[in-house]
Amino acid sequence: MKTAAIISSLVASASAFAPVSQTNVRSSTSIQAWKDENIIGITAPAGFFDPLGLSSGKSDEVMNLYREAELKHGRVAMAACLGWYITAAGVHPAFNSSLSSDPLEAAKQLPVVGWLQFVLGCGAIEWLAQQIKARPGYQPGDILGAAYWVDNSDEGWVDYQNKEINNGRLAMVAFMGIFVQDLYFGNYGDQIFRN
């Protein structure tokens, strides 16, 4: 926890010295204009994937909020998939490794102080993200300030962002599969592949 606090304070203080990006911000546009300007996340084979039409008629602000949520959920899902298999392997850095290797059972066995630490840690990250979002030139999901130094004209940067979004989308689906497999069948970790 102390290490996380130190790292977050270093990131926050370093971002204070980041150059400010000058961007034109419009209050509201059509979804077609948003798709034309944002090449991030519109990847083959699906292209702009919105089968339910949730984005139709939405402003730039709402679409940026959706992109922020997609990135945040994708990052959490990627960490959850990794954490699930680390826990299933029997690795517990806290509580003298006395928790179950089944992640759902381990969540039930986690003492109140562990849940409190989890909730406060998540709250601190959310608070820090809200402070960073208030800065001028903020791009959705860019809490480390990379958009101040590189823009979407760099093909390598665009490719990296598309990979992050696609991996996050896959991780969200994968984690639901992992969770359901344990919840309904009691299989977790490498037991998923056993007959």
CSV table of C-alpha atoms in Angstrom, one decimal:
chain,number,residue,atom,x,y,z
A,1,MET,CA,0.0,0.0,0.0
A,2,LYS,CA,2.9,2.3,0.9
A,3,THR,CA,4.6,1.6,-2.4
A,4,ALA,CA,1.3,2.2,-4.4
A,5,ALA,CA,0.9,5.6,-2.6
A,6,ILE,CA,4.5,6.6,-3.4
A,7,ILE,CA,4.1,5.6,-7.1
A,8,SER,CA,0.8,7.4,-7.4
A,9,SER,CA,2.3,10.6,-5.9
A,10,LEU,CA,5.3,10.4,-8.2
A,11,VAL,CA,3.0,10.0,-11.3
A,12,ALA,CA,0.8,12.9,-10.1
A,13,SER,CA,3.7,15.2,-9.5
A,14,ALA,CA,5.4,14.3,-12.8
A,15,SER,CA,2.2,15.0,-14.7
A,16,ALA,CA,2.2,18.5,-13.3
A,17,PHE,CA,5.2,19.4,-15.5
A,18,ALA,CA,3.8,17.9,-18.7
A,19,PRO,CA,3.3,20.3,-21.6
A,20,VAL,CA,-0.3,21.2,-22.2
A,21,SER,CA,-1.7,20.0,-25.5
A,22,GLN,CA,-3.7,22.5,-27.5
A,23,THR,CA,-6.8,20.8,-29.0
A,24,ASN,CA,-10.0,22.0,-30.5
A,25,VAL,CA,-12.9,20.8,-28.4
A,26,ARG,CA,-16.4,20.9,-29.9
A,27,SER,CA,-19.4,20.7,-27.6
A,28,SER,CA,-21.4,18.3,-29.8
A,29,THR,CA,-21.2,16.5,-33.1
A,30,SER,CA,-22.7,13.6,-34.9
A,31,ILE,CA,-21.4,10.1,-34.3
A,32,GLN,CA,-20.1,10.0,-37.9
A,33,ALA,CA,-17.7,12.9,-37.2
A,34,TRP,CA,-16.5,11.2,-34.0
A,35,LYS,CA,-15.8,8.0,-36.0
A,36,ASP,CA,-14.0,9.9,-38.7
A,37,GLU,CA,-11.8,11.7,-36.1
A,38,ASN,CA,-11.1,8.8,-33.8
A,39,ILE,CA,-9.1,6.0,-35.5
A,40,ILE,CA,-8.5,4.3,-32.1
A,41,GLY,CA,-10.7,1.3,-31.4
A,42,ILE,CA,-12.2,1.0,-34.9
A,43,THR,CA,-10.4,-2.1,-36.0
A,44,ALA,CA,-10.9,-5.0,-38.4
A,45,PRO,CA,-12.8,-7.1,-38.8
A,46,ALA,CA,-15.8,-5.5,-37.0
A,47,GLY,CA,-14.9,-1.8,-37.7
A,48,PHE,CA,-17.0,0.5,-35.5
A,49,PHE,CA,-18.9,-2.1,-33.6
A,50,ASP,CA,-22.2,-0.9,-32.0
A,51,PRO,CA,-24.9,-3.4,-32.8
A,52,LEU,CA,-27.3,-2.0,-30.2
A,53,GLY,CA,-26.9,1.6,-31.4
A,54,LEU,CA,-25.9,2.9,-28.0
A,55,SER,CA,-23.7,5.6,-29.6
A,56,SER,CA,-26.3,7.0,-32.0
A,57,GLY,CA,-27.0,10.7,-31.4
A,58,LYS,CA,-24.4,11.0,-28.6
A,59,SER,CA,-22.1,14.0,-28.2
A,60,ASP,CA,-18.3,13.9,-28.2
A,61,GLU,CA,-18.3,14.2,-24.4
A,62,VAL,CA,-20.6,11.1,-24.0
A,63,MET,CA,-18.5,9.2,-26.5
A,64,ASN,CA,-15.3,10.1,-24.7
A,65,LEU,CA,-16.9,8.9,-21.5
A,66,TYR,CA,-17.8,5.6,-23.2
A,67,ARG,CA,-14.2,5.2,-24.4
A,68,GLU,CA,-12.9,6.0,-20.9
A,69,ALA,CA,-15.2,3.4,-19.4
A,70,GLU,CA,-14.2,0.8,-22.1
A,71,LEU,CA,-10.5,1.4,-21.4
A,72,LYS,CA,-10.9,1.3,-17.6
A,73,HIS,CA,-13.0,-1.9,-17.7
A,74,GLY,CA,-10.6,-3.5,-20.1
A,75,ARG,CA,-7.6,-2.7,-17.9
A,76,VAL,CA,-9.4,-4.1,-14.9
A,77,ALA,CA,-10.3,-7.2,-16.8
A,78,MET,CA,-6.8,-7.8,-17.9
A,79,ALA,CA,-5.5,-7.5,-14.4
A,80,ALA,CA,-8.4,-9.7,-13.1
A,81,CYS,CA,-7.5,-12.5,-15.6
A,82,LEU,CA,-3.8,-12.4,-14.5
A,83,GLY,CA,-4.7,-12.2,-10.8
A,84,TRP,CA,-7.2,-15.1,-11.2
A,85,TYR,CA,-4.5,-17.5,-12.4
A,86,ILE,CA,-1.9,-16.3,-9.9
A,87,THR,CA,-4.4,-17.0,-7.1
A,88,ALA,CA,-5.3,-20.3,-8.7
A,89,ALA,CA,-1.6,-21.2,-8.7
A,90,GLY,CA,-1.6,-20.8,-4.9
A,91,VAL,CA,0.3,-17.6,-4.8
A,92,HIS,CA,-1.0,-15.3,-2.1
A,93,PRO,CA,1.3,-12.4,-1.2
A,94,ALA,CA,-0.6,-11.6,1.9
A,95,PHE,CA,-2.1,-13.4,4.9
A,96,ASN,CA,0.7,-16.0,5.0
A,97,SER,CA,-0.8,-17.8,1.9
A,98,SER,CA,-3.6,-19.2,4.1
A,99,LEU,CA,-6.4,-18.3,1.6
A,100,SER,CA,-7.9,-20.9,-0.7
A,101,SER,CA,-6.5,-21.3,-4.2
A,102,ASP,CA,-10.0,-21.0,-5.6
A,103,PRO,CA,-10.3,-17.3,-6.2
A,104,LEU,CA,-14.0,-17.2,-5.3
A,105,GLU,CA,-13.4,-19.0,-2.0
A,106,ALA,CA,-10.4,-16.7,-1.3
A,107,ALA,CA,-12.7,-13.7,-1.8
A,108,LYS,CA,-15.0,-15.1,0.9
A,109,GLN,CA,-12.1,-15.9,3.2
A,110,LEU,CA,-10.5,-12.4,2.9
A,111,PRO,CA,-10.8,-10.6,6.2
A,112,VAL,CA,-12.5,-7.2,6.5
A,113,VAL,CA,-9.2,-5.4,6.6
A,114,GLY,CA,-8.3,-6.9,3.2
A,115,TRP,CA,-11.6,-5.7,1.7
A,116,LEU,CA,-11.1,-2.3,3.3
A,117,GLN,CA,-7.6,-2.0,1.7
A,118,PHE,CA,-9.0,-3.1,-1.6
A,119,VAL,CA,-11.9,-0.5,-1.5
A,120,LEU,CA,-9.6,2.3,-0.3
A,121,GLY,CA,-7.0,1.5,-3.0
A,122,CYS,CA,-9.6,1.5,-5.8
A,123,GLY,CA,-11.0,4.8,-4.4
A,124,ALA,CA,-7.6,6.4,-4.4
A,125,ILE,CA,-7.0,5.4,-8.0
A,126,GLU,CA,-10.4,6.7,-9.0
A,127,TRP,CA,-9.8,10.0,-7.1
A,128,LEU,CA,-6.4,10.4,-8.8
A,129,ALA,CA,-7.9,9.7,-12.2
A,130,GLN,CA,-10.6,12.3,-11.7
A,131,GLN,CA,-7.9,14.9,-10.8
A,132,ILE,CA,-5.9,14.0,-13.9
A,133,LYS,CA,-9.1,14.2,-16.1
A,134,ALA,CA,-9.5,17.9,-15.1
A,135,ARG,CA,-6.3,18.9,-16.9
A,136,PRO,CA,-6.6,20.6,-20.2
A,137,GLY,CA,-5.9,18.4,-23.3
A,138,TYR,CA,-6.8,15.2,-21.5
A,139,GLN,CA,-7.5,12.2,-23.8
A,140,PRO,CA,-9.9,9.4,-22.6
A,141,GLY,CA,-8.0,6.8,-20.6
A,142,ASP,CA,-4.7,8.6,-20.7
A,143,ILE,CA,-4.0,8.9,-17.0
A,144,LEU,CA,-0.2,8.8,-17.4
A,145,GLY,CA,-0.2,11.8,-19.8
A,146,ALA,CA,1.3,10.1,-22.9
A,147,ALA,CA,-0.9,12.2,-25.2
A,148,TYR,CA,1.1,15.3,-24.1
A,149,TRP,CA,4.2,13.8,-25.8
A,150,VAL,CA,2.8,11.8,-28.7
A,151,ASP,CA,-0.3,12.2,-30.8
A,152,ASN,CA,-2.4,10.0,-33.1
A,153,SER,CA,-0.3,10.9,-36.1
A,154,ASP,CA,2.3,8.3,-34.9
A,155,GLU,CA,1.3,4.9,-36.4
A,156,GLY,CA,3.1,3.1,-33.6
A,157,TRP,CA,1.2,4.9,-31.0
A,158,VAL,CA,-2.1,4.3,-32.7
A,159,ASP,CA,-1.2,0.6,-33.1
A,160,TYR,CA,-0.4,0.3,-29.4
A,161,GLN,CA,-3.7,1.9,-28.4
A,162,ASN,CA,-5.7,-0.4,-30.7
A,163,LYS,CA,-3.9,-3.4,-29.2
A,164,GLU,CA,-4.7,-2.2,-25.7
A,165,ILE,CA,-8.4,-1.7,-26.6
A,166,ASN,CA,-8.7,-5.1,-28.4
A,167,ASN,CA,-6.9,-7.0,-25.6
A,168,GLY,CA,-9.1,-5.2,-23.0
A,169,ARG,CA,-12.2,-6.3,-25.0
A,170,LEU,CA,-11.0,-9.9,-25.1
A,171,ALA,CA,-10.1,-9.8,-21.4
A,172,MET,CA,-13.6,-8.6,-20.5
A,173,VAL,CA,-15.2,-11.6,-22.3
A,174,ALA,CA,-12.5,-14.0,-21.0
A,175,PHE,CA,-13.0,-13.0,-17.4
A,176,MET,CA,-16.7,-13.6,-17.6
A,177,GLY,CA,-16.0,-17.1,-18.9
A,178,ILE,CA,-13.5,-17.8,-16.2
A,179,PHE,CA,-15.8,-16.5,-13.5
A,180,VAL,CA,-18.8,-18.5,-14.8
A,181,GLN,CA,-16.7,-21.6,-15.1
A,182,ASP,CA,-15.7,-21.4,-11.4
A,183,LEU,CA,-19.1,-20.3,-10.2
A,184,TYR,CA,-21.1,-23.0,-11.9
A,185,PHE,CA,-18.7,-25.9,-12.3
A,186,GLY,CA,-16.1,-25.2,-9.5
A,187,ASN,CA,-13.2,-25.3,-12.1
A,188,TYR,CA,-10.5,-22.7,-11.7
A,189,GLY,CA,-7.0,-22.2,-12.9
A,190,ASP,CA,-5.7,-25.1,-14.9
A,191,GLN,CA,-8.7,-27.3,-13.8
A,192,ILE,CA,-10.6,-25.6,-16.6
A,193,PHE,CA,-8.7,-27.7,-19.2
A,194,ARG,CA,-9.0,-31.0,-17.3
A,195,ASN,CA,-11.6,-33.6,-18.2
